[in-house]
Amino acid sequence: RFYPQLNFSYSLGSQFVTNNIQDSDPFSTQLSNNLSNTLSFSLTIPIFDQFVDYYRVQQAKINYENAQLNLLQAKNTHRQNIKTIINDIMAARATLLANSKNVTAQEKAFEIAQKSFKEGLINITDFNVSKSRYVQAQINKVISTYDLKFRVKLLEFYTQENPYLTP
């Protein structure tokens, strides 16, 4: 609204009045006799409005720039989350590999402990410790397997097409 405005309007009207008197004019006659036309023009020239409109435009520009920066920040956060998840997947794979090797080692140790226990070379406490380590190794492998699966699904979620994040 920094520029002058020219407005134009036109109206056409009529009226009908009845008061139950026998001498009143008929409807069509009253409408044509009471026909009125109005044509108007107005010119508005903003001389000084205390810069309200100017400040509104400037505030709108600032709000737009803030929205653009917020979008950029959201995209960067999203990208950083994806990188973090990829690093977590690589760590989960290494953990799963280490836990798989540990299961194999603990299984062999448990087999040796079973043979030693049958031959009387170790007591029940050492046998139970070996068995407990083997079971714990299996549990850790299962946990790391599902941790890896979860992180892969999380990566799939973050990398799916999102219409709000595409430029």
PDB file of C-alpha atoms in Angstrom:
ATOM      1  CA  ARG A   1       0.000   0.000   0.000  1.00  0.00           C
ATOM      2  CA  PHE A   2       2.798   2.376  -0.808  1.00  0.00           C
ATOM      3  CA  TYR A   3       1.110   3.569  -3.991  1.00  0.00           C
ATOM      4  CA  PRO A   4      -2.068   5.574  -4.606  1.00  0.00           C
ATOM      5  CA  GLN A   5      -5.241   3.556  -5.083  1.00  0.00           C
ATOM      6  CA  LEU A   6      -8.108   4.326  -7.440  1.00  0.00           C
ATOM      7  CA  ASN A   7     -11.408   2.650  -6.580  1.00  0.00           C
ATOM      8  CA  PHE A   8     -14.517   2.468  -8.738  1.00  0.00           C
ATOM      9  CA  SER A   9     -17.990   1.327  -7.753  1.00  0.00           C
ATOM     10  CA  TYR A  10     -21.403   1.260  -9.393  1.00  0.00           C
ATOM     11  CA  SER A  11     -24.759   0.327  -7.932  1.00  0.00           C
ATOM     12  CA  LEU A  12     -28.262   0.017  -9.337  1.00  0.00           C
ATOM     13  CA  GLY A  13     -31.304  -0.163  -7.111  1.00  0.00           C
ATOM     14  CA  SER A  14     -35.038   0.278  -6.859  1.00  0.00           C
ATOM     15  CA  GLN A  15     -37.773  -0.095  -4.273  1.00  0.00           C
ATOM     16  CA  PHE A  16     -41.376  -1.188  -3.953  1.00  0.00           C
ATOM     17  CA  VAL A  17     -43.697   0.103  -1.240  1.00  0.00           C
ATOM     18  CA  THR A  18     -47.264  -0.936  -0.510  1.00  0.00           C
ATOM     19  CA  ASN A  19     -49.587   0.348   2.167  1.00  0.00           C
ATOM     20  CA  ASN A  20     -52.814  -1.476   1.220  1.00  0.00           C
ATOM     21  CA  ILE A  21     -54.366   1.592  -0.380  1.00  0.00           C
ATOM     22  CA  GLN A  22     -56.268   0.962  -3.550  1.00  0.00           C
ATOM     23  CA  ASP A  23     -54.600   3.864  -5.397  1.00  0.00           C
ATOM     24  CA  SER A  24     -50.990   2.635  -5.040  1.00  0.00           C
ATOM     25  CA  ASP A  25     -49.047   2.067  -8.233  1.00  0.00           C
ATOM     26  CA  PRO A  26     -48.479  -1.523  -9.387  1.00  0.00           C
ATOM     27  CA  PHE A  27     -45.225  -3.300  -8.651  1.00  0.00           C
ATOM     28  CA  SER A  28     -43.588  -2.837 -12.080  1.00  0.00           C
ATOM     29  CA  THR A  29     -44.471   0.831 -12.227  1.00  0.00           C
ATOM     30  CA  GLN A  30     -43.034   1.498  -8.794  1.00  0.00           C
ATOM     31  CA  LEU A  31     -39.829  -0.326  -9.674  1.00  0.00           C
ATOM     32  CA  SER A  32     -39.285   1.671 -12.844  1.00  0.00           C
ATOM     33  CA  ASN A  33     -40.301   4.978 -11.200  1.00  0.00           C
ATOM     34  CA  ASN A  34     -38.043   4.453  -8.179  1.00  0.00           C
ATOM     35  CA  LEU A  35     -34.962   3.283 -10.105  1.00  0.00           C
ATOM     36  CA  SER A  36     -31.682   4.719  -8.794  1.00  0.00           C
ATOM     37  CA  ASN A  37     -28.111   4.588 -10.165  1.00  0.00           C
ATOM     38  CA  THR A  38     -24.945   5.392  -8.276  1.00  0.00           C
ATOM     39  CA  LEU A  39     -21.479   5.707  -9.745  1.00  0.00           C
ATOM     40  CA  SER A  40     -18.522   6.551  -7.509  1.00  0.00           C
ATOM     41  CA  PHE A  41     -14.799   6.964  -7.811  1.00  0.00           C
ATOM     42  CA  SER A  42     -12.337   7.359  -4.951  1.00  0.00           C
ATOM     43  CA  LEU A  43      -8.635   8.073  -4.965  1.00  0.00           C
ATOM     44  CA  THR A  44      -6.524   7.253  -1.908  1.00  0.00           C
ATOM     45  CA  ILE A  45      -3.054   8.758  -1.751  1.00  0.00           C
ATOM     46  CA  PRO A  46      -0.959   7.562   1.195  1.00  0.00           C
ATOM     47  CA  ILE A  47       0.903  10.617   2.397  1.00  0.00           C
ATOM     48  CA  PHE A  48       2.032   9.583   5.851  1.00  0.00           C
ATOM     49  CA  ASP A  49       0.936   6.510   7.786  1.00  0.00           C
ATOM     50  CA  GLN A  50       3.785   6.501  10.325  1.00  0.00           C
ATOM     51  CA  PHE A  51       5.633   3.919   8.185  1.00  0.00           C
ATOM     52  CA  VAL A  52       3.332   1.123   9.395  1.00  0.00           C
ATOM     53  CA  ASP A  53       3.117  -0.507   5.983  1.00  0.00           C
ATOM     54  CA  TYR A  54       6.848  -0.185   5.416  1.00  0.00           C
ATOM     55  CA  TYR A  55       7.590  -1.900   8.731  1.00  0.00           C
ATOM     56  CA  ARG A  56       5.075  -4.637   7.965  1.00  0.00           C
ATOM     57  CA  VAL A  57       6.811  -5.358   4.680  1.00  0.00           C
ATOM     58  CA  GLN A  58      10.203  -5.373   6.384  1.00  0.00           C
ATOM     59  CA  GLN A  59       8.899  -7.711   9.107  1.00  0.00           C
ATOM     60  CA  ALA A  60       7.476 -10.041   6.452  1.00  0.00           C
ATOM     61  CA  LYS A  61      10.885 -10.144   4.738  1.00  0.00           C
ATOM     62  CA  ILE A  62      12.585 -10.961   8.038  1.00  0.00           C
ATOM     63  CA  ASN A  63      10.015 -13.681   8.774  1.00  0.00           C
ATOM     64  CA  TYR A  64      10.641 -15.192   5.335  1.00  0.00           C
ATOM     65  CA  GLU A  65      14.408 -15.197   5.897  1.00  0.00           C
ATOM     66  CA  ASN A  66      13.908 -16.793   9.328  1.00  0.00           C
ATOM     67  CA  ALA A  67      11.755 -19.504   7.768  1.00  0.00           C
ATOM     68  CA  GLN A  68      14.456 -20.159   5.169  1.00  0.00           C
ATOM     69  CA  LEU A  69      17.103 -20.420   7.907  1.00  0.00           C
ATOM     70  CA  ASN A  70      14.900 -22.756   9.949  1.00  0.00           C
ATOM     71  CA  LEU A  71      14.445 -24.976   6.907  1.00  0.00           C
ATOM     72  CA  LEU A  72      18.202 -25.027   6.291  1.00  0.00           C
ATOM     73  CA  GLN A  73      18.813 -25.890   9.933  1.00  0.00           C
ATOM     74  CA  ALA A  74      16.268 -28.722   9.782  1.00  0.00           C
ATOM     75  CA  LYS A  75      17.943 -30.109   6.664  1.00  0.00           C
ATOM     76  CA  ASN A  76      21.366 -29.939   8.313  1.00  0.00           C
ATOM     77  CA  THR A  77      20.071 -31.632  11.455  1.00  0.00           C
ATOM     78  CA  HIS A  78      18.478 -34.348   9.325  1.00  0.00           C
ATOM     79  CA  ARG A  79      21.729 -34.868   7.412  1.00  0.00           C
ATOM     80  CA  GLN A  80      23.689 -35.018  10.678  1.00  0.00           C
ATOM     81  CA  ASN A  81      21.248 -37.565  12.113  1.00  0.00           C
ATOM     82  CA  ILE A  82      21.759 -39.758   9.056  1.00  0.00           C
ATOM     83  CA  LYS A  83      25.550 -39.561   9.430  1.00  0.00           C
ATOM     84  CA  THR A  84      25.259 -40.466  13.111  1.00  0.00           C
ATOM     85  CA  ILE A  85      23.037 -43.433  12.312  1.00  0.00           C
ATOM     86  CA  ILE A  86      25.482 -44.665   9.660  1.00  0.00           C
ATOM     87  CA  ASN A  87      28.315 -44.493  12.213  1.00  0.00           C
ATOM     88  CA  ASP A  88      26.115 -46.340  14.715  1.00  0.00           C
ATOM     89  CA  ILE A  89      25.428 -49.055  12.118  1.00  0.00           C
ATOM     90  CA  MET A  90      29.136 -49.533  11.496  1.00  0.00           C
ATOM     91  CA  ALA A  91      29.761 -49.778  15.260  1.00  0.00           C
ATOM     92  CA  ALA A  92      26.843 -52.222  15.656  1.00  0.00           C
ATOM     93  CA  ARG A  93      28.272 -54.419  12.884  1.00  0.00           C
ATOM     94  CA  ALA A  94      31.654 -54.467  14.601  1.00  0.00           C
ATOM     95  CA  THR A  95      29.974 -55.314  17.915  1.00  0.00           C
ATOM     96  CA  LEU A  96      27.979 -58.115  16.291  1.00  0.00           C
ATOM     97  CA  LEU A  97      31.140 -59.536  14.726  1.00  0.00           C
ATOM     98  CA  ALA A  98      32.964 -59.390  18.062  1.00  0.00           C
ATOM     99  CA  ASN A  99      30.007 -60.997  19.869  1.00  0.00           C
ATOM    100  CA  SER A 100      29.813 -63.756  17.244  1.00  0.00           C
ATOM    101  CA  LYS A 101      33.499 -64.523  17.772  1.00  0.00           C
ATOM    102  CA  ASN A 102      32.953 -64.442  21.525  1.00  0.00           C
ATOM    103  CA  VAL A 103      30.088 -66.948  21.223  1.00  0.00           C
ATOM    104  CA  THR A 104      32.363 -69.300  19.272  1.00  0.00           C
ATOM    105  CA  ALA A 105      35.139 -68.925  21.832  1.00  0.00           C
ATOM    106  CA  GLN A 106      32.814 -69.352  24.818  1.00  0.00           C
ATOM    107  CA  GLU A 107      31.198 -72.388  23.179  1.00  0.00           C
ATOM    108  CA  LYS A 108      34.598 -74.053  22.821  1.00  0.00           C
ATOM    109  CA  ALA A 109      35.480 -73.117  26.400  1.00  0.00           C
ATOM    110  CA  PHE A 110      32.176 -74.559  27.609  1.00  0.00           C
ATOM    111  CA  GLU A 111      32.759 -77.807  25.699  1.00  0.00           C
ATOM    112  CA  ILE A 112      36.190 -78.114  27.289  1.00  0.00           C
ATOM    113  CA  ALA A 113      34.670 -77.354  30.711  1.00  0.00           C
ATOM    114  CA  GLN A 114      32.027 -80.086  30.174  1.00  0.00           C
ATOM    115  CA  LYS A 115      34.715 -82.654  29.359  1.00  0.00           C
ATOM    116  CA  SER A 116      36.862 -81.506  32.276  1.00  0.00           C
ATOM    117  CA  PHE A 117      33.883 -81.643  34.630  1.00  0.00           C
ATOM    118  CA  LYS A 118      33.000 -85.189  33.506  1.00  0.00           C
ATOM    119  CA  GLU A 119      36.583 -86.250  34.133  1.00  0.00           C
ATOM    120  CA  GLY A 120      36.613 -84.491  37.497  1.00  0.00           C
ATOM    121  CA  LEU A 121      39.305 -81.969  36.586  1.00  0.00           C
ATOM    122  CA  ILE A 122      37.194 -78.905  37.535  1.00  0.00           C
ATOM    123  CA  ASN A 123      34.583 -78.358  40.204  1.00  0.00           C
ATOM    124  CA  ILE A 124      30.905 -77.391  39.727  1.00  0.00           C
ATOM    125  CA  THR A 125      31.606 -73.699  40.329  1.00  0.00           C
ATOM    126  CA  ASP A 126      34.092 -73.461  37.463  1.00  0.00           C
ATOM    127  CA  PHE A 127      31.725 -75.448  35.246  1.00  0.00           C
ATOM    128  CA  ASN A 128      28.824 -73.054  36.049  1.00  0.00           C
ATOM    129  CA  VAL A 129      31.022 -70.015  35.424  1.00  0.00           C
ATOM    130  CA  SER A 130      31.918 -71.386  31.989  1.00  0.00           C
ATOM    131  CA  LYS A 131      28.291 -72.146  31.244  1.00  0.00           C
ATOM    132  CA  SER A 132      27.230 -68.674  32.420  1.00  0.00           C
ATOM    133  CA  ARG A 133      29.827 -67.004  30.187  1.00  0.00           C
ATOM    134  CA  TYR A 134      28.615 -69.014  27.211  1.00  0.00           C
ATOM    135  CA  VAL A 135      24.964 -68.076  27.838  1.00  0.00           C
ATOM    136  CA  GLN A 136      25.911 -64.420  28.348  1.00  0.00           C
ATOM    137  CA  ALA A 137      27.848 -64.461  25.054  1.00  0.00           C
ATOM    138  CA  GLN A 138      24.750 -65.814  23.278  1.00  0.00           C
ATOM    139  CA  ILE A 139      22.582 -63.108  24.879  1.00  0.00           C
ATOM    140  CA  ASN A 140      25.031 -60.392  23.836  1.00  0.00           C
ATOM    141  CA  LYS A 141      25.000 -61.689  20.271  1.00  0.00           C
ATOM    142  CA  VAL A 142      21.195 -61.602  20.133  1.00  0.00           C
ATOM    143  CA  ILE A 143      21.157 -58.079  21.571  1.00  0.00           C
ATOM    144  CA  SER A 144      23.734 -56.854  19.069  1.00  0.00           C
ATOM    145  CA  THR A 145      21.833 -58.536  16.209  1.00  0.00           C
ATOM    146  CA  TYR A 146      18.638 -56.700  17.037  1.00  0.00           C
ATOM    147  CA  ASP A 147      20.514 -53.483  17.726  1.00  0.00           C
ATOM    148  CA  LEU A 148      21.933 -53.637  14.194  1.00  0.00           C
ATOM    149  CA  LYS A 149      18.505 -54.404  12.704  1.00  0.00           C
ATOM    150  CA  PHE A 150      16.987 -51.474  14.605  1.00  0.00           C
ATOM    151  CA  ARG A 151      19.650 -49.057  13.372  1.00  0.00           C
ATOM    152  CA  VAL A 152      19.209 -50.215   9.769  1.00  0.00           C
ATOM    153  CA  LYS A 153      15.440 -49.644  10.028  1.00  0.00           C
ATOM    154  CA  LEU A 154      16.107 -46.242  11.567  1.00  0.00           C
ATOM    155  CA  LEU A 155      18.335 -45.364   8.611  1.00  0.00           C
ATOM    156  CA  GLU A 156      15.602 -46.493   6.211  1.00  0.00           C
ATOM    157  CA  PHE A 157      13.147 -44.225   8.028  1.00  0.00           C
ATOM    158  CA  TYR A 158      15.454 -41.207   7.868  1.00  0.00           C
ATOM    159  CA  THR A 159      16.347 -41.709   4.212  1.00  0.00           C
ATOM    160  CA  GLN A 160      12.831 -42.237   2.857  1.00  0.00           C
ATOM    161  CA  GLU A 161      11.483 -39.539   0.573  1.00  0.00           C
ATOM    162  CA  ASN A 162      10.086 -36.673   2.645  1.00  0.00           C
ATOM    163  CA  PRO A 163       8.230 -33.941   0.716  1.00  0.00           C
ATOM    164  CA  TYR A 164       8.903 -31.389   3.472  1.00  0.00           C
ATOM    165  CA  LEU A 165      12.681 -31.709   3.177  1.00  0.00           C
ATOM    166  CA  THR A 166      13.099 -31.663  -0.592  1.00  0.00           C
ATOM    167  CA  PRO A 167      13.872 -28.256  -2.101  1.00  0.00           C
TER     168      PRO A 167
END
